[in-house]
Each structure stands twice: as structure tokens, then as C-alpha cells.
Amino acid sequence: MNITAAMVKELRETTGAGMMDCKKALTHTEGDMAKAVDYLREKGLAAAAKKESRIAAEGVVGAYVCEKCGTGAMVEVNCETDFVANTPDFKDMVESIAKTIIVSNPADVEALLNCKVAGDDTQTVSELITAKVAKIGEKMTVRRFVRYEADGGEVESYIHMGGKVGVLVKAAVAEKNDATKEVLHDVALQIAASSPVAAEYVTRDEVKADHLEHEKEILIAQARNEGKPEKIIEKMVMGRINKFYQEVCLMEQPFVKDPDMNVEKMIAAKAPGTKIIAFTRYKMGDGLEKKVNDLAAEVAEQIGK
């Protein structure tokens, strides 16, 4: 397996480990990026508990919450350039698509594309996008979406950095008032801000057994590589698992506005009876590969021709 400089660079950016350690990890794992991250963590050379995929596509994460019907939707729409992503025309299209998701409740992206645009029975979402592509001249695609119904509770959205990160939260509430809205806004802000390790679960009860087991295996190997005696490894691992819960469970994360309390205590203090049911966090372009133009290489190629 040929380990390229780009692979080493990506692993280094992901884990914060040294260049040579990254190259060694990739060589040891035959280029498997996920296994290389685990290898570095086991050796105590990487702090990242979860790979934050490289942002490599342009576009916008947009959201819309219908207060009247108690439903919210969030959608990621990609395009080719950041310039187009920041235009009012593109952002208006994204909002129209989010509204359509609320009204039509499509099963998936393919179904969404065939839905009539909310408030416009003359065209489907697919036709709306085609018209924008013809006007602007860039390829555009709907990548993913999520939709929450309040079911008597509340749905809150938060869009960060002009659409680079988006969050949609569903909660059961004891009362619908300003205090509850403020708390849900803070919870959405918390989820958006949790990087490079983003919350994956509401509480520790939701943590998947295989995820927990995988984490324990890494922590045990890590402790052994540190030369810790076997008799204390189990106790050490349990302590580190608690730290793992604080990272991946929303309720146990230190509250970004007051790290002396966790999110669960913040909610209990400011809006008793509020319970977070579900949340989704989208990071625009997460996991997509962006085409990088190398001008020098293009010139050399043209000269060669």
C-alpha cells in the first residue's frame, strides 16, 4: 500500500498526532484511515475520539420551523462554489426546500425531488433546482434532510456561520414560554459548538453497545501501552469511559456558556420539565470530497500536450 503525503496530512489534521507517527500508523494499518486513528489513540498519540470529516464541498445547511404546525426541517443543499452558496437566490431556494419537507413529509431525497414546491404548485423541487442550475450555471444537489414534529412539545433550529453548521432539536416541555425557548436555543447552540467531538446521543442510555465496547477496547490497549498494571487497568478504563460519556452524550457535556455545570443541570435550573427527545447536527460538506484545482499541474499538462 502506497502511503501518500495527502493521507498523512489528513490523518494529522484528524488526530493532531505528529507527521512520522501518522505515517507509521498508516503503514501499520495498510492505509486504513479509521484503523490508523484507533492505532494512534491506543498509543496515546491522538486525542480525537471521533473523526470530524474534512469539509470538501460548498453549499448551505438551512432550516425552517413552522410555529403554527409545530414542525421543523433542516436540509443540506450542495453547489460548486462558496460564492453561489452565499447568494440570496441560493439561500431562498434552500428555505423553499425546507418548507416543502415540512409540508410534504417525503420519505427520502428522491421522494423530495418529486414533491411540489411548498406554495408553488407549478413545479417540483427537482424542477426548481434545474431552473436555478440553468440560471446560475452550477451543479446543485440536495444531499440530506431531517424533519421533526413537535408532538405537543417544541422544535428549535440553529444555523451557525451562515449555513456551515446546522442543528435541529426536538423537545418535550412542561411549559411553552420564553425561558423554554431560550433553553432550547442554548441546547442547539451547544450541539453546534461541540467540535471536534460532536454529541451523538442525548443520554448515556442511548449509547450503542458496540460503540461502547469499541471504546473500551481502545482504552484498555491505551492503558497497557502506558505500562499500567493489569490490576488497575479496569478501574482506569471506567474513569476514562465516564469522560467518553461526557463527550458523546449531550446531557453530560459541560455547558458552553457555563462549563461548571453540564447541559442536564442547565436545563433543570432554567426550564424544569424540559426533555430533549432528539437532535440532528449537520456540518456542511462533511465527508464530501472537493475538487482542488492545481494551476501549476494544469499548465504543465497543457504544455505536455
Coordinates of C-alpha atoms in Angstrom, one line a residue, residues 43-253:
K43 CA -0.5 4.5 21.6
G44 CA -1.7 7.7 23.3
L45 CA -0.7 9.8 20.4
A46 CA -4.1 11.1 19.4
A47 CA -6.7 12.9 21.4
A48 CA -9.6 12.8 18.9
A49 CA -12.4 10.4 19.9
K50 CA -14.2 10.8 16.6
K51 CA -13.1 11.8 13.2
E52 CA -14.5 15.1 12.1
S53 CA -14.6 14.5 8.3
R54 CA -12.9 17.0 6.1
I55 CA -15.3 19.7 4.7
A56 CA -14.8 19.3 1.0
A57 CA -17.9 20.7 -0.8
E58 CA -19.7 24.0 -0.9
G59 CA -23.3 24.7 -0.1
V60 CA -25.6 25.5 2.8
V61 CA -27.3 23.9 5.7
G62 CA -30.7 25.6 6.0
A63 CA -33.6 25.1 8.4
Y64 CA -37.2 26.3 8.8
V65 CA -39.6 25.8 11.8
C66 CA -43.3 26.3 11.3
E67 CA -44.6 27.6 14.6
K68 CA -48.2 27.2 13.5
C69 CA -47.9 23.5 12.7
G70 CA -45.2 22.7 15.2
T71 CA -42.8 21.1 12.6
G72 CA -39.3 21.8 11.7
A73 CA -37.0 20.7 8.9
M74 CA -33.3 21.0 8.1
V75 CA -31.7 20.3 4.8
E76 CA -28.2 20.4 3.2
V77 CA -28.0 21.6 -0.4
N78 CA -24.6 21.5 -2.2
C79 CA -23.2 23.6 -5.0
E80 CA -19.8 24.0 -6.6
T81 CA -18.6 27.4 -5.2
D82 CA -18.8 29.3 -1.9
F83 CA -19.7 32.4 -3.9
V84 CA -23.0 30.8 -5.1
A85 CA -23.7 29.3 -1.7
N86 CA -23.7 32.8 -0.2
T87 CA -26.1 34.4 -2.7
P88 CA -29.6 35.3 -1.5
D89 CA -31.0 33.4 -4.5
F90 CA -29.4 30.1 -3.4
K91 CA -30.4 30.6 0.2
D92 CA -34.0 31.3 -0.7
M93 CA -34.1 28.1 -2.7
V94 CA -32.8 26.2 0.3
E95 CA -35.5 27.7 2.5
S96 CA -38.2 26.8 0.0
I97 CA -36.9 23.2 0.0
A98 CA -37.0 23.1 3.8
K99 CA -40.6 24.4 3.8
T100 CA -41.5 21.7 1.2
I101 CA -40.1 19.0 3.6
I102 CA -42.4 20.3 6.3
V103 CA -45.5 20.3 4.2
S104 CA -44.9 17.1 2.1
N105 CA -43.0 14.9 4.6
P106 CA -41.1 13.0 2.0
A107 CA -39.5 9.6 2.8
D108 CA -36.1 10.4 1.3
V109 CA -34.3 12.7 -1.1
E110 CA -35.6 11.0 -4.2
A111 CA -39.2 11.5 -3.0
L112 CA -38.4 15.1 -2.0
L113 CA -37.3 15.9 -5.5
N114 CA -40.6 14.8 -6.9
C115 CA -42.6 16.9 -4.4
K116 CA -44.4 20.1 -5.5
V117 CA -42.6 23.1 -4.0
A118 CA -44.4 24.5 -1.0
G119 CA -46.6 27.4 -2.0
D120 CA -45.9 26.8 -5.7
D121 CA -47.9 24.1 -7.5
T122 CA -46.3 24.8 -10.8
Q123 CA -43.0 23.0 -10.2
T124 CA -41.4 20.2 -8.3
V125 CA -38.3 20.6 -6.2
S126 CA -36.3 18.9 -9.0
E127 CA -37.6 21.4 -11.5
L128 CA -36.8 24.3 -9.1
I129 CA -33.2 23.1 -8.8
T130 CA -33.0 22.6 -12.6
A131 CA -34.1 26.2 -13.2
K132 CA -31.6 27.5 -10.7
V133 CA -28.8 25.5 -12.3
A134 CA -29.8 26.9 -15.7
K135 CA -29.7 30.5 -14.3
I136 CA -26.6 30.2 -12.2
G137 CA -24.6 27.7 -14.1
E138 CA -23.5 25.4 -11.3
K139 CA -24.4 21.9 -10.4
M140 CA -26.7 21.7 -7.3
T141 CA -27.8 18.7 -5.3
V142 CA -29.9 18.0 -2.2
R143 CA -27.8 15.8 -0.1
R144 CA -29.8 15.0 3.1
F145 CA -32.6 16.3 5.3
V146 CA -34.3 15.7 8.7
R147 CA -37.8 16.6 9.8
Y148 CA -39.2 16.7 13.4
E149 CA -42.8 17.1 14.5
A150 CA -43.1 18.8 17.9
D151 CA -45.9 16.4 19.1
G152 CA -47.1 18.9 21.7
G153 CA -43.5 20.0 22.6
E154 CA -41.1 22.3 20.8
V155 CA -38.8 22.2 17.8
E156 CA -35.8 24.5 17.7
S157 CA -33.3 25.2 14.9
Y158 CA -29.9 26.9 14.9
I159 CA -27.8 27.8 11.9
H160 CA -24.2 28.7 12.5
M161 CA -21.6 30.5 10.3
G162 CA -24.1 31.3 7.6
G163 CA -25.0 27.7 7.0
K164 CA -21.8 25.9 7.6
V165 CA -23.3 24.1 10.6
G166 CA -27.0 23.4 11.3
V167 CA -28.9 21.9 14.3
L168 CA -32.5 20.8 14.7
V169 CA -33.7 19.9 18.2
K170 CA -37.0 18.2 19.3
A171 CA -38.0 18.5 23.0
A172 CA -40.9 17.7 25.3
V173 CA -41.7 20.8 27.5
A174 CA -43.6 21.4 30.7
E175 CA -44.4 24.9 29.6
K176 CA -44.2 26.9 26.4
N177 CA -42.6 30.2 27.4
D178 CA -39.6 32.4 26.8
A179 CA -37.5 30.6 29.3
T180 CA -38.1 27.3 27.5
K181 CA -37.3 28.9 24.1
E182 CA -34.1 30.3 25.5
V183 CA -33.0 27.0 26.9
L184 CA -33.7 25.1 23.6
H185 CA -31.8 27.8 21.8
D186 CA -28.8 27.3 24.1
V187 CA -29.1 23.5 23.7
A188 CA -29.0 23.9 19.9
L189 CA -26.0 26.3 20.3
Q190 CA -24.3 23.6 22.5
I191 CA -24.7 21.0 19.8
A192 CA -23.4 23.3 17.1
A193 CA -20.4 24.3 19.1
S194 CA -19.4 20.7 20.2
S195 CA -16.4 20.2 17.9
P196 CA -14.2 18.3 17.1
V197 CA -16.1 15.7 19.2
A198 CA -19.8 16.2 18.4
A199 CA -22.5 14.8 20.7
E200 CA -24.0 11.7 19.2
Y201 CA -26.6 10.7 21.9
V202 CA -28.9 12.5 24.3
T203 CA -28.1 10.3 27.3
R204 CA -25.7 7.5 28.1
D205 CA -28.6 5.0 28.0
E206 CA -28.7 5.6 24.2
V207 CA -25.0 4.7 23.6
K208 CA -24.9 1.7 21.3
A209 CA -23.3 -1.4 22.9
D210 CA -20.8 -1.9 20.0
H211 CA -19.7 1.7 20.2
L212 CA -19.1 1.4 24.0
E213 CA -17.3 -1.9 23.5
H214 CA -15.1 -0.4 20.8
E215 CA -14.2 2.5 23.0
K216 CA -13.3 0.2 26.0
E217 CA -11.0 -1.9 23.8
I218 CA -9.1 1.2 22.7
L219 CA -8.8 2.5 26.3
I220 CA -7.6 -0.9 27.6
A221 CA -4.9 -1.0 24.8
Q222 CA -4.0 2.6 25.6
A223 CA -3.6 1.8 29.3
R224 CA -1.4 -1.3 28.5
N225 CA 0.8 0.8 26.2
E226 CA 1.3 3.2 29.0
G227 CA 2.6 0.3 31.1
K228 CA -0.2 0.3 33.7
P229 CA -0.5 -2.8 35.9
E230 CA -3.4 -5.1 34.8
K231 CA -5.0 -4.9 38.3
I232 CA -5.6 -1.2 37.9
I233 CA -6.5 -1.1 34.2
E234 CA -10.1 -1.9 34.7
K235 CA -10.5 0.9 37.2
M236 CA -8.7 3.4 35.0
V237 CA -10.8 2.4 32.0
M238 CA -14.0 3.0 33.9
G239 CA -12.8 6.5 34.8
R240 CA -12.0 7.2 31.1
I241 CA -15.3 5.8 30.0
N242 CA -17.0 8.5 32.1
K243 CA -15.0 11.1 30.2
F244 CA -16.2 9.4 26.9
Y245 CA -19.8 9.7 28.1
Q246 CA -19.2 13.4 28.8
E247 CA -18.0 13.9 25.2
V248 CA -20.6 11.9 23.2
C249 CA -23.8 12.4 25.5
L250 CA -25.4 15.8 25.2
M251 CA -26.8 15.8 28.7
E252 CA -23.4 15.2 30.2
Q253 CA -21.4 17.7 28.2

